[in-house]
Amino acid sequence: MKRAFVCVILLVMPVRSAAPTYAQRQAAASRLTENARVRAALDWFSHNLSWVNDTQVRLTEIPAPPFQEEARAAAVREILEGAGLSVHTDKIGNVTGELRGANENEIVLLSAHLDTVFPPGTNVKVHHDGNRMMAPGISDNGTGIAALVAIARTLQSARIKPQRTILFAGNVGEEGEGNLRGMRELVETYKSKLKAVVVLDGSGTDHVTTRALASRRLEATVTGPGGHSWSDFGMPNPINALIRGSVRFINTKVPSGPRTTFNIGQIEGGTSVNSVPYEAKIKVDIRSEDEEELMRLESALRDSIAAGVRDEMEPPRERSKGSLEWKVELLGSRPGGELSSDSPLLAALRAADEFIRNQSRMERSSTDANIPLSLGIDAISIGAGGMGGGAHSMQEWYEASGREAGLKRALLTVLGVSGVAEEKAR
Ligand SMILES: [Zn+2]
């Protein structure tokens, strides 16, 4: 047994290399940044920062509520076309632009989500306050989309041909009930060729999301016959039952490690104050670092709602006037996953960080990167530079200071995994 074990290790070791050392990362980064075209691409950002800022404003001012990303997608498509890419809009509304590599069978995906959390009619006009741009969606994901198109343009202007094909995507459906449908579709389409995915989401250069937080969104509904508050008193009441069940659910114990959370985020039901309602609903978001805790919490929700309905049906009141029904449905689910610490994608990011003298904090979060990570495809989500805050609120803001470093970091990370094709000798 022991001998067999040793053999296995010996066989595995040469294939699975250890995390690259500082020196190896330095070497990789300097090979890339010594390339004259890559240097030209990096310089492009310094000369075009105002174009990037203006583009961010223009795209942020095109509303993109959930499931209504078409107008913004069309504007992004136009810029990607202008950058010389072969563009395509898929059946669910993702816009993609392809920069063909020497090896077209391998793809590096660079994506930024188009959608915002803001409903139609939200005022998305950008206001300037000193160095700050203010508007809902300006940072999440105005910054990411602006960086996406800027990187496409800089690669065109520097005439860089990557080794692997780089696929640029403005994708739909990242926020809320979009349920990552844009990224799911992209991964489904290109799965067998996808070698790495870099997601640009929001601002900053301080973090890299390498672990995908698993989450589920559920809707619990209780229904009954409904009636009059006075003459039908005693009839089982769906709101009462849902409240009874909800109280049981929110008393569920969750561990602090693995961190596990729940939130009742929406409640609705009833028609008037003097009617016994015929329906009541809650929407619940549950998250955990461990998928097993997620399953446990989901069954706790089902058990609690069932118990709430039972409690409501108990005497002493006359319950002959009908019964209650309940169901818990899945609105969305985001699978978990983790990037391996020896992944070439993480090495490329670290090398890019060294070039811009940055240090990234590794994070666990729920992003578009969940989908590729859950399938074992290397993926990260990073901010696209500058500073931002107030995401998902009407006070959202963005400041472009430090943006150039973020753009360079994203570009070098992508080129680090795509490679740059050797120029042919003339
Ligand atoms: Zn976002």
GROMACS .gro file of C-alpha atoms and ligand atoms in nm:
model
  427
    1MET     CA    1   0.000   0.000   0.000
    2LYS     CA    2   0.268   0.241   0.105
    3ARG     CA    3   0.470   0.174  -0.208
    4ALA     CA    4   0.169   0.230  -0.434
    5PHE     CA    5   0.104   0.558  -0.260
    6VAL     CA    6   0.457   0.683  -0.326
    7CYS     CA    7   0.425   0.592  -0.692
    8VAL     CA    8   0.108   0.792  -0.728
    9ILE     CA    9   0.272   1.100  -0.584
   10LEU     CA   10   0.566   1.068  -0.816
   11LEU     CA   11   0.338   1.038  -1.115
   12VAL     CA   12   0.129   1.335  -1.018
   13MET     CA   13   0.400   1.576  -0.916
   14PRO     CA   14   0.548   1.666  -1.252
   15VAL     CA   15   0.203   1.738  -1.398
   16ARG     CA   16   0.062   1.946  -1.120
   17SER     CA   17   0.316   2.220  -1.064
   18ALA     CA   18   0.325   2.410  -0.738
   19ALA     CA   19   0.211   2.772  -0.718
   20PRO     CA   20   0.455   2.985  -0.916
   21THR     CA   21   0.723   3.149  -0.709
   22TYR     CA   22   0.775   3.523  -0.688
   23ALA     CA   23   1.065   3.495  -0.933
   24GLN     CA   24   0.861   3.293  -1.183
   25ARG     CA   25   0.579   3.545  -1.169
   26GLN     CA   26   0.825   3.830  -1.218
   27ALA     CA   27   0.969   3.652  -1.521
   28ALA     CA   28   0.627   3.589  -1.675
   29ALA     CA   29   0.518   3.948  -1.619
   30SER     CA   30   0.833   4.098  -1.762
   31ARG     CA   31   0.822   3.872  -2.072
   32LEU     CA   32   0.477   4.006  -2.143
   33THR     CA   33   0.549   4.370  -2.065
   34GLU     CA   34   0.873   4.367  -2.267
   35ASN     CA   35   0.669   4.301  -2.579
   36ALA     CA   36   0.653   4.634  -2.768
   37ARG     CA   37   0.290   4.588  -2.868
   38VAL     CA   38   0.185   4.509  -2.514
   39ARG     CA   39   0.364   4.824  -2.400
   40ALA     CA   40   0.177   5.022  -2.664
   41ALA     CA   41  -0.150   4.873  -2.543
   42LEU     CA   42  -0.067   4.971  -2.184
   43ASP     CA   43   0.020   5.325  -2.297
   44TRP     CA   44  -0.309   5.357  -2.486
   45PHE     CA   45  -0.494   5.379  -2.153
   46SER     CA   46  -0.298   5.689  -2.042
   47HIS     CA   47  -0.389   5.873  -2.362
   48ASN     CA   48  -0.753   5.768  -2.365
   49LEU     CA   49  -0.869   5.798  -2.004
   50SER     CA   50  -1.121   6.068  -2.091
   51TRP     CA   51  -1.267   5.844  -2.365
   52VAL     CA   52  -1.305   5.566  -2.106
   53ASN     CA   53  -1.473   5.803  -1.857
   54ASP     CA   54  -1.707   5.946  -2.123
   55THR     CA   55  -1.798   5.598  -2.244
   56GLN     CA   56  -1.879   5.493  -1.888
   57VAL     CA   57  -2.114   5.790  -1.853
   58ARG     CA   58  -2.279   5.728  -2.190
   59LEU     CA   59  -2.340   5.357  -2.125
   60THR     CA   60  -2.458   5.414  -1.765
   61GLU     CA   61  -2.720   5.659  -1.895
   62ILE     CA   62  -2.876   5.387  -2.113
   63PRO     CA   63  -3.118   5.212  -1.873
   64ALA     CA   64  -3.061   4.837  -1.832
   65PRO     CA   65  -3.318   4.701  -1.587
   66PRO     CA   66  -3.324   4.326  -1.529
   67PHE     CA   67  -3.446   4.146  -1.843
   68GLN     CA   68  -3.432   4.474  -2.040
   69GLU     CA   69  -3.069   4.504  -2.139
   70GLU     CA   70  -3.125   4.536  -2.519
   71ALA     CA   71  -3.054   4.908  -2.562
   72ARG     CA   72  -2.732   4.898  -2.363
   73ALA     CA   73  -2.628   4.577  -2.539
   74ALA     CA   74  -2.675   4.748  -2.877
   75ALA     CA   75  -2.448   5.037  -2.773
   76VAL     CA   76  -2.179   4.796  -2.650
   77ARG     CA   77  -2.209   4.597  -2.972
   78GLU     CA   78  -2.141   4.910  -3.176
   79ILE     CA   79  -1.820   4.985  -2.982
   80LEU     CA   80  -1.697   4.624  -3.009
   81GLU     CA   81  -1.766   4.635  -3.384
   82GLY     CA   82  -1.572   4.961  -3.407
   83ALA     CA   83  -1.281   4.782  -3.234
   84GLY     CA   84  -1.265   4.544  -3.528
   85LEU     CA   85  -1.409   4.238  -3.354
   86SER     CA   86  -1.649   3.992  -3.512
   87VAL     CA   87  -1.960   4.054  -3.306
   88HIS     CA   88  -2.268   3.851  -3.234
   89THR     CA   89  -2.580   3.885  -3.020
   90ASP     CA   90  -2.704   3.551  -2.889
   91LYS     CA   91  -3.060   3.440  -2.832
   92ILE     CA   92  -3.083   3.565  -2.475
   93GLY     CA   93  -2.922   3.904  -2.543
   94ASN     CA   94  -2.552   3.860  -2.463
   95VAL     CA   95  -2.334   4.062  -2.700
   96THR     CA   96  -1.998   3.909  -2.784
   97GLY     CA   97  -1.696   4.020  -2.985
   98GLU     CA   98  -1.424   3.781  -3.089
   99LEU     CA   99  -1.057   3.866  -3.125
  100ARG     CA  100  -0.928   3.556  -3.302
  101GLY     CA  101  -0.617   3.401  -3.164
  102ALA     CA  102  -0.352   3.192  -3.336
  103ASN     CA  103  -0.524   2.900  -3.165
  104GLU     CA  104  -0.898   2.939  -3.222
  105ASN     CA  105  -0.981   2.621  -3.034
  106GLU     CA  106  -0.896   2.778  -2.701
  107ILE     CA  107  -1.087   3.074  -2.564
  108VAL     CA  108  -1.031   3.325  -2.285
  109LEU     CA  109  -1.355   3.499  -2.194
  110LEU     CA  110  -1.353   3.859  -2.067
  111SER     CA  111  -1.699   3.961  -1.950
  112ALA     CA  112  -1.887   4.246  -1.786
  113HIS     CA  113  -2.254   4.229  -1.696
  114LEU     CA  114  -2.483   4.479  -1.867
  115ASP     CA  115  -2.776   4.468  -1.628
  116THR     CA  116  -2.845   4.682  -1.322
  117VAL     CA  117  -3.075   4.618  -1.026
  118PHE     CA  118  -3.273   4.935  -1.102
  119PRO     CA  119  -3.630   4.912  -1.235
  120PRO     CA  120  -3.753   5.091  -1.549
  121GLY     CA  121  -3.810   5.462  -1.490
  122THR     CA  122  -3.513   5.503  -1.252
  123ASN     CA  123  -3.329   5.829  -1.322
  124VAL     CA  124  -2.987   5.713  -1.446
  125LYS     CA  125  -2.858   6.056  -1.557
  126VAL     CA  126  -2.498   6.097  -1.439
  127HIS     CA  127  -2.422   6.399  -1.216
  128HIS     CA  128  -2.074   6.525  -1.146
  129ASP     CA  129  -1.977   6.628  -0.796
  130GLY     CA  130  -1.611   6.731  -0.798
  131ASN     CA  131  -1.424   6.423  -0.916
  132ARG     CA  132  -1.722   6.200  -0.851
  133MET     CA  133  -1.964   6.068  -1.105
  134MET     CA  134  -2.298   5.989  -0.944
  135ALA     CA  135  -2.575   5.769  -1.086
  136PRO     CA  136  -2.740   5.438  -1.012
  137GLY     CA  137  -2.527   5.174  -1.185
  138ILE     CA  138  -2.228   5.404  -1.250
  139SER     CA  139  -1.987   5.169  -1.074
  140ASP     CA  140  -2.178   4.838  -1.086
  141ASN     CA  141  -2.138   4.784  -1.368
  142GLY     CA  142  -2.060   5.104  -1.561
  143THR     CA  143  -1.696   5.060  -1.463
  144GLY     CA  144  -1.681   4.700  -1.582
  145ILE     CA  145  -1.844   4.767  -1.918
  146ALA     CA  146  -1.627   5.073  -1.985
  147ALA     CA  147  -1.318   4.862  -1.911
  148LEU     CA  148  -1.442   4.580  -2.135
  149VAL     CA  149  -1.473   4.805  -2.441
  150ALA     CA  150  -1.154   4.996  -2.355
  151ILE     CA  151  -0.955   4.672  -2.352
  152ALA     CA  152  -1.104   4.574  -2.689
  153ARG     CA  153  -0.999   4.909  -2.833
  154THR     CA  154  -0.648   4.906  -2.691
  155LEU     CA  155  -0.582   4.558  -2.833
  156GLN     CA  156  -0.698   4.682  -3.172
  157SER     CA  157  -0.489   4.997  -3.163
  158ALA     CA  158  -0.178   4.801  -3.060
  159ARG     CA  159  -0.255   4.535  -3.326
  160ILE     CA  160  -0.210   4.249  -3.082
  161LYS     CA  161  -0.290   3.899  -3.199
  162PRO     CA  162  -0.341   3.674  -2.898
  163GLN     CA  163  -0.231   3.313  -2.890
  164ARG     CA  164  -0.574   3.200  -2.768
  165THR     CA  165  -0.892   3.367  -2.892
  166ILE     CA  166  -1.017   3.641  -2.659
  167LEU     CA  167  -1.395   3.659  -2.641
  168PHE     CA  168  -1.535   3.990  -2.512
  169ALA     CA  169  -1.886   3.968  -2.369
  170GLY     CA  170  -2.137   4.218  -2.237
  171ASN     CA  171  -2.364   3.969  -2.068
  172VAL     CA  172  -2.721   3.989  -1.942
  173GLY     CA  173  -2.876   3.861  -1.620
  174GLU     CA  174  -2.612   3.888  -1.348
  175GLU     CA  175  -2.823   4.068  -1.090
  176GLY     CA  176  -3.097   3.918  -0.872
  177GLU     CA  177  -3.348   3.707  -1.055
  178GLY     CA  178  -3.143   3.725  -1.371
  179ASN     CA  179  -2.987   3.424  -1.197
  180LEU     CA  180  -2.661   3.445  -1.397
  181ARG     CA  181  -2.848   3.339  -1.712
  182GLY     CA  182  -2.615   3.536  -1.939
  183MET     CA  183  -2.302   3.365  -1.806
  184ARG     CA  184  -2.477   3.027  -1.803
  185GLU     CA  185  -2.550   3.067  -2.174
  186LEU     CA  186  -2.193   3.178  -2.258
  187VAL     CA  187  -2.039   2.888  -2.067
  188GLU     CA  188  -2.284   2.644  -2.225
  189THR     CA  189  -2.197   2.773  -2.575
  190TYR     CA  190  -1.818   2.778  -2.541
  191LYS     CA  191  -1.766   2.524  -2.262
  192SER     CA  192  -1.533   2.283  -2.435
  193LYS     CA  193  -1.302   2.563  -2.556
  194LEU     CA  194  -1.305   2.784  -2.245
  195LYS     CA  195  -0.965   2.796  -2.077
  196ALA     CA  196  -1.024   3.093  -1.846
  197VAL     CA  197  -1.289   3.349  -1.756
  198VAL     CA  198  -1.214   3.701  -1.627
  199VAL     CA  199  -1.521   3.884  -1.499
  200LEU     CA  200  -1.507   4.263  -1.467
  201ASP     CA  201  -1.751   4.372  -1.200
  202GLY     CA  202  -1.757   4.712  -1.034
  203SER     CA  203  -1.459   4.923  -0.927
  204GLY     CA  204  -1.137   4.882  -0.733
  205THR     CA  205  -0.812   4.693  -0.769
  206ASP     CA  206  -0.799   4.564  -0.413
  207HIS     CA  207  -0.961   4.222  -0.447
  208VAL     CA  208  -0.991   3.911  -0.658
  209THR     CA  209  -1.284   3.677  -0.618
  210THR     CA  210  -1.153   3.322  -0.648
  211ARG     CA  211  -1.417   3.138  -0.448
  212ALA     CA  212  -1.780   3.127  -0.551
  213LEU     CA  213  -2.036   3.168  -0.277
  214ALA     CA  214  -2.324   2.927  -0.323
  215SER     CA  215  -2.671   3.074  -0.282
  216ARG     CA  216  -3.035   2.994  -0.336
  217ARG     CA  217  -3.338   3.216  -0.371
  218LEU     CA  218  -3.669   3.066  -0.269
  219GLU     CA  219  -4.029   3.172  -0.265
  220ALA     CA  220  -4.269   3.035  -0.003
  221THR     CA  221  -4.641   3.068  -0.081
  222VAL     CA  222  -4.941   2.989   0.138
  223THR     CA  223  -5.290   2.991  -0.015
  224GLY     CA  224  -5.642   2.943   0.121
  225PRO     CA  225  -6.004   3.014   0.028
  226GLY     CA  226  -6.006   3.374   0.160
  227GLY     CA  227  -6.315   3.548   0.299
  228HIS     CA  228  -6.462   3.822   0.515
  229SER     CA  229  -6.280   3.932   0.829
  230TRP     CA  230  -6.599   3.925   1.044
  231SER     CA  231  -6.833   3.671   0.894
  232ASP     CA  232  -6.560   3.421   0.803
  233PHE     CA  233  -6.361   3.461   1.126
  234GLY     CA  234  -6.195   3.131   1.204
  235MET     CA  235  -6.115   3.059   0.842
  236PRO     CA  236  -5.743   2.969   0.820
  237ASN     CA  237  -5.544   3.275   0.721
  238PRO     CA  238  -5.243   3.243   0.482
  239ILE     CA  239  -5.073   3.552   0.627
  240ASN     CA  240  -5.103   3.415   0.982
  241ALA     CA  241  -4.964   3.081   0.867
  242LEU     CA  242  -4.677   3.244   0.680
  243ILE     CA  243  -4.590   3.460   0.981
  244ARG     CA  244  -4.600   3.157   1.211
  245GLY     CA  245  -4.375   2.967   0.970
  246SER     CA  246  -4.141   3.264   0.917
  247VAL     CA  247  -4.089   3.306   1.291
  248ARG     CA  248  -3.990   2.939   1.314
  249PHE     CA  249  -3.755   2.980   1.015
  250ILE     CA  250  -3.573   3.290   1.141
  251ASN     CA  251  -3.507   3.107   1.469
  252THR     CA  252  -3.310   2.843   1.278
  253LYS     CA  253  -2.953   2.830   1.407
  254VAL     CA  254  -2.681   2.888   1.149
  255PRO     CA  255  -2.308   2.832   1.203
  256SER     CA  256  -2.066   3.125   1.195
  257GLY     CA  257  -1.821   2.891   1.024
  258PRO     CA  258  -1.887   2.794   0.749
  259ARG     CA  259  -2.049   3.136   0.727
  260THR     CA  260  -2.415   3.088   0.647
  261THR     CA  261  -2.681   3.357   0.612
  262PHE     CA  262  -3.051   3.398   0.538
  263ASN     CA  263  -3.271   3.694   0.454
  264ILE     CA  264  -3.644   3.732   0.410
  265GLY     CA  265  -3.622   4.008   0.152
  266GLN     CA  266  -3.978   4.049   0.027
  267ILE     CA  267  -4.323   3.982   0.165
  268GLU     CA  268  -4.655   4.024  -0.008
  269GLY     CA  269  -5.016   3.911   0.010
  270GLY     CA  270  -5.366   4.008   0.103
  271THR     CA  271  -5.615   4.238  -0.067
  272SER     CA  272  -5.761   4.458   0.208
  273VAL     CA  273  -5.762   4.504   0.585
  274ASN     CA  274  -6.107   4.350   0.626
  275SER     CA  275  -6.052   4.039   0.412
  276VAL     CA  276  -5.908   3.704   0.508
  277PRO     CA  277  -5.636   3.683   0.239
  278TYR     CA  278  -5.631   3.402  -0.013
  279GLU     CA  279  -5.254   3.424  -0.067
  280ALA     CA  280  -4.930   3.532   0.102
  281LYS     CA  281  -4.568   3.499  -0.013
  282ILE     CA  282  -4.214   3.559   0.105
  283LYS     CA  283  -3.891   3.564  -0.093
  284VAL     CA  284  -3.589   3.428   0.089
  285ASP     CA  285  -3.219   3.445   0.002
  286ILE     CA  286  -2.989   3.188   0.164
  287ARG     CA  287  -2.609   3.174   0.126
  288SER     CA  288  -2.334   2.958   0.263
  289GLU     CA  289  -1.968   2.877   0.224
  290ASP     CA  290  -2.079   2.514   0.239
  291GLU     CA  291  -2.341   2.365   0.004
  292GLU     CA  292  -2.452   2.123   0.276
  293GLU     CA  293  -2.553   2.409   0.505
  294LEU     CA  294  -2.748   2.550   0.213
  295MET     CA  295  -2.942   2.226   0.175
  296ARG     CA  296  -3.003   2.216   0.549
  297LEU     CA  297  -3.137   2.573   0.550
  298GLU     CA  298  -3.359   2.507   0.251
  299SER     CA  299  -3.520   2.207   0.424
  300ALA     CA  300  -3.553   2.416   0.742
  301LEU     CA  301  -3.755   2.666   0.539
  302ARG     CA  302  -3.983   2.391   0.405
  303ASP     CA  303  -4.028   2.239   0.752
  304SER     CA  304  -4.100   2.580   0.906
  305ILE     CA  305  -4.364   2.675   0.650
  306ALA     CA  306  -4.530   2.334   0.682
  307ALA     CA  307  -4.531   2.374   1.062
  308GLY     CA  308  -4.667   2.731   1.033
  309VAL     CA  309  -4.957   2.600   0.827
  310ARG     CA  310  -5.019   2.321   1.083
  311ASP     CA  311  -5.011   2.573   1.370
  312GLU     CA  312  -5.263   2.790   1.192
  313MET     CA  313  -5.498   2.497   1.139
  314GLU     CA  314  -5.495   2.401   1.508
  315PRO     CA  315  -5.795   2.458   1.739
  316PRO     CA  316  -5.939   2.635   1.929
  317ARG     CA  317  -6.099   2.829   1.640
  318GLU     CA  318  -6.346   2.667   1.403
  319ARG     CA  319  -6.140   2.550   1.108
  320SER     CA  320  -6.408   2.380   0.903
  321LYS     CA  321  -6.419   2.666   0.653
  322GLY     CA  322  -6.147   2.536   0.428
  323SER     CA  323  -5.783   2.446   0.447
  324LEU     CA  324  -5.448   2.594   0.348
  325GLU     CA  325  -5.197   2.484   0.089
  326TRP     CA  326  -4.831   2.574   0.078
  327LYS     CA  327  -4.532   2.539  -0.151
  328VAL     CA  328  -4.167   2.645  -0.158
  329GLU     CA  329  -4.025   2.709  -0.503
  330LEU     CA  330  -3.671   2.771  -0.619
  331LEU     CA  331  -3.637   3.115  -0.786
  332GLY     CA  332  -3.269   3.076  -0.852
  333SER     CA  333  -2.958   2.895  -0.750
  334ARG     CA  334  -2.594   2.990  -0.779
  335PRO     CA  335  -2.356   2.698  -0.747
  336GLY     CA  336  -2.033   2.723  -0.549
  337GLY     CA  337  -1.677   2.647  -0.657
  338GLU     CA  338  -1.316   2.746  -0.604
  339LEU     CA  339  -1.018   2.841  -0.818
  340SER     CA  340  -0.716   2.623  -0.753
  341SER     CA  341  -0.426   2.809  -0.592
  342ASP     CA  342  -0.188   2.683  -0.863
  343SER     CA  343  -0.410   2.797  -1.149
  344PRO     CA  344  -0.234   2.981  -1.436
  345LEU     CA  345  -0.512   3.241  -1.421
  346LEU     CA  346  -0.427   3.329  -1.061
  347ALA     CA  347  -0.058   3.341  -1.156
  348ALA     CA  348  -0.142   3.583  -1.440
  349LEU     CA  349  -0.336   3.806  -1.201
  350ARG     CA  350  -0.051   3.801  -0.949
  351ALA     CA  351   0.196   3.893  -1.222
  352ALA     CA  352  -0.027   4.180  -1.332
  353ASP     CA  353  -0.051   4.293  -0.969
  354GLU     CA  354   0.325   4.296  -0.942
  355PHE     CA  355   0.353   4.509  -1.256
  356ILE     CA  356   0.119   4.774  -1.114
  357ARG     CA  357   0.259   4.724  -0.759
  358ASN     CA  358  -0.072   4.608  -0.624
  359GLN     CA  359  -0.175   4.346  -0.370
  360SER     CA  360  -0.505   4.166  -0.412
  361ARG     CA  361  -0.711   4.029  -0.129
  362MET     CA  362  -0.870   3.693  -0.217
  363GLU     CA  363  -1.244   3.690  -0.167
  364ARG     CA  364  -1.544   3.463  -0.170
  365SER     CA  365  -1.846   3.615  -0.335
  366SER     CA  366  -2.143   3.549  -0.559
  367THR     CA  367  -2.065   3.666  -0.912
  368ASP     CA  368  -2.081   3.558  -1.274
  369ALA     CA  369  -1.762   3.358  -1.200
  370ASN     CA  370  -1.976   3.112  -0.998
  371ILE     CA  371  -2.087   2.939  -1.317
  372PRO     CA  372  -1.747   2.853  -1.469
  373LEU     CA  373  -1.597   2.783  -1.124
  374SER     CA  374  -1.875   2.534  -1.046
  375LEU     CA  375  -1.782   2.348  -1.365
  376GLY     CA  376  -1.411   2.341  -1.292
  377ILE     CA  377  -1.324   2.615  -1.544
  378ASP     CA  378  -1.069   2.869  -1.416
  379ALA     CA  379  -1.243   3.198  -1.339
  380ILE     CA  380  -1.201   3.514  -1.134
  381SER     CA  381  -1.402   3.829  -1.081
  382ILE     CA  382  -1.216   4.158  -1.034
  383GLY     CA  383  -1.294   4.529  -1.010
  384ALA     CA  384  -1.205   4.735  -1.316
  385GLY     CA  385  -1.013   5.011  -1.136
  386GLY     CA  386  -1.088   5.346  -0.973
  387MET     CA  387  -1.301   5.379  -0.666
  388GLY     CA  388  -1.673   5.333  -0.622
  389GLY     CA  389  -1.940   5.290  -0.359
  390GLY     CA  390  -2.309   5.275  -0.282
  391ALA     CA  391  -2.370   4.988  -0.524
  392HIS     CA  392  -2.739   4.897  -0.568
  393SER     CA  393  -2.843   5.233  -0.418
  394MET     CA  394  -2.952   5.568  -0.562
  395GLN     CA  395  -2.634   5.721  -0.410
  396GLU     CA  396  -2.397   5.508  -0.616
  397TRP     CA  397  -2.075   5.688  -0.710
  398TYR     CA  398  -1.749   5.643  -0.899
  399GLU     CA  399  -1.413   5.820  -0.896
  400ALA     CA  400  -1.172   5.752  -1.179
  401SER     CA  401  -0.852   5.811  -0.980
  402GLY     CA  402  -0.639   5.497  -1.008
  403ARG     CA  403  -0.844   5.374  -1.302
  404GLU     CA  404  -0.540   5.329  -1.525
  405ALA     CA  405  -0.386   5.075  -1.286
  406GLY     CA  406  -0.710   4.876  -1.285
  407LEU     CA  407  -0.726   4.874  -1.666
  408LYS     CA  408  -0.364   4.761  -1.693
  409ARG     CA  409  -0.422   4.489  -1.436
  410ALA     CA  410  -0.721   4.353  -1.629
  411LEU     CA  411  -0.541   4.371  -1.964
  412LEU     CA  412  -0.226   4.198  -1.837
  413THR     CA  413  -0.430   3.928  -1.665
  414VAL     CA  414  -0.616   3.848  -1.986
  415LEU     CA  415  -0.299   3.855  -2.197
  416GLY     CA  416  -0.124   3.649  -1.930
  417VAL     CA  417  -0.368   3.362  -1.994
  418SER     CA  418  -0.435   3.420  -2.365
  419GLY     CA  419  -0.069   3.467  -2.454
  420VAL     CA  420   0.050   3.691  -2.737
  421ALA     CA  421   0.115   3.524  -3.073
  422GLU     CA  422   0.471   3.546  -3.200
  423GLU     CA  423   0.509   3.786  -3.491
  424LYS     CA  424   0.605   3.617  -3.812
  425ALA     CA  425   0.954   3.691  -3.941
  426ARG     CA  426   0.938   3.899  -4.257
  427ZN      ZN  427  -2.213   4.381  -1.056
   0.00000   0.00000   0.00000
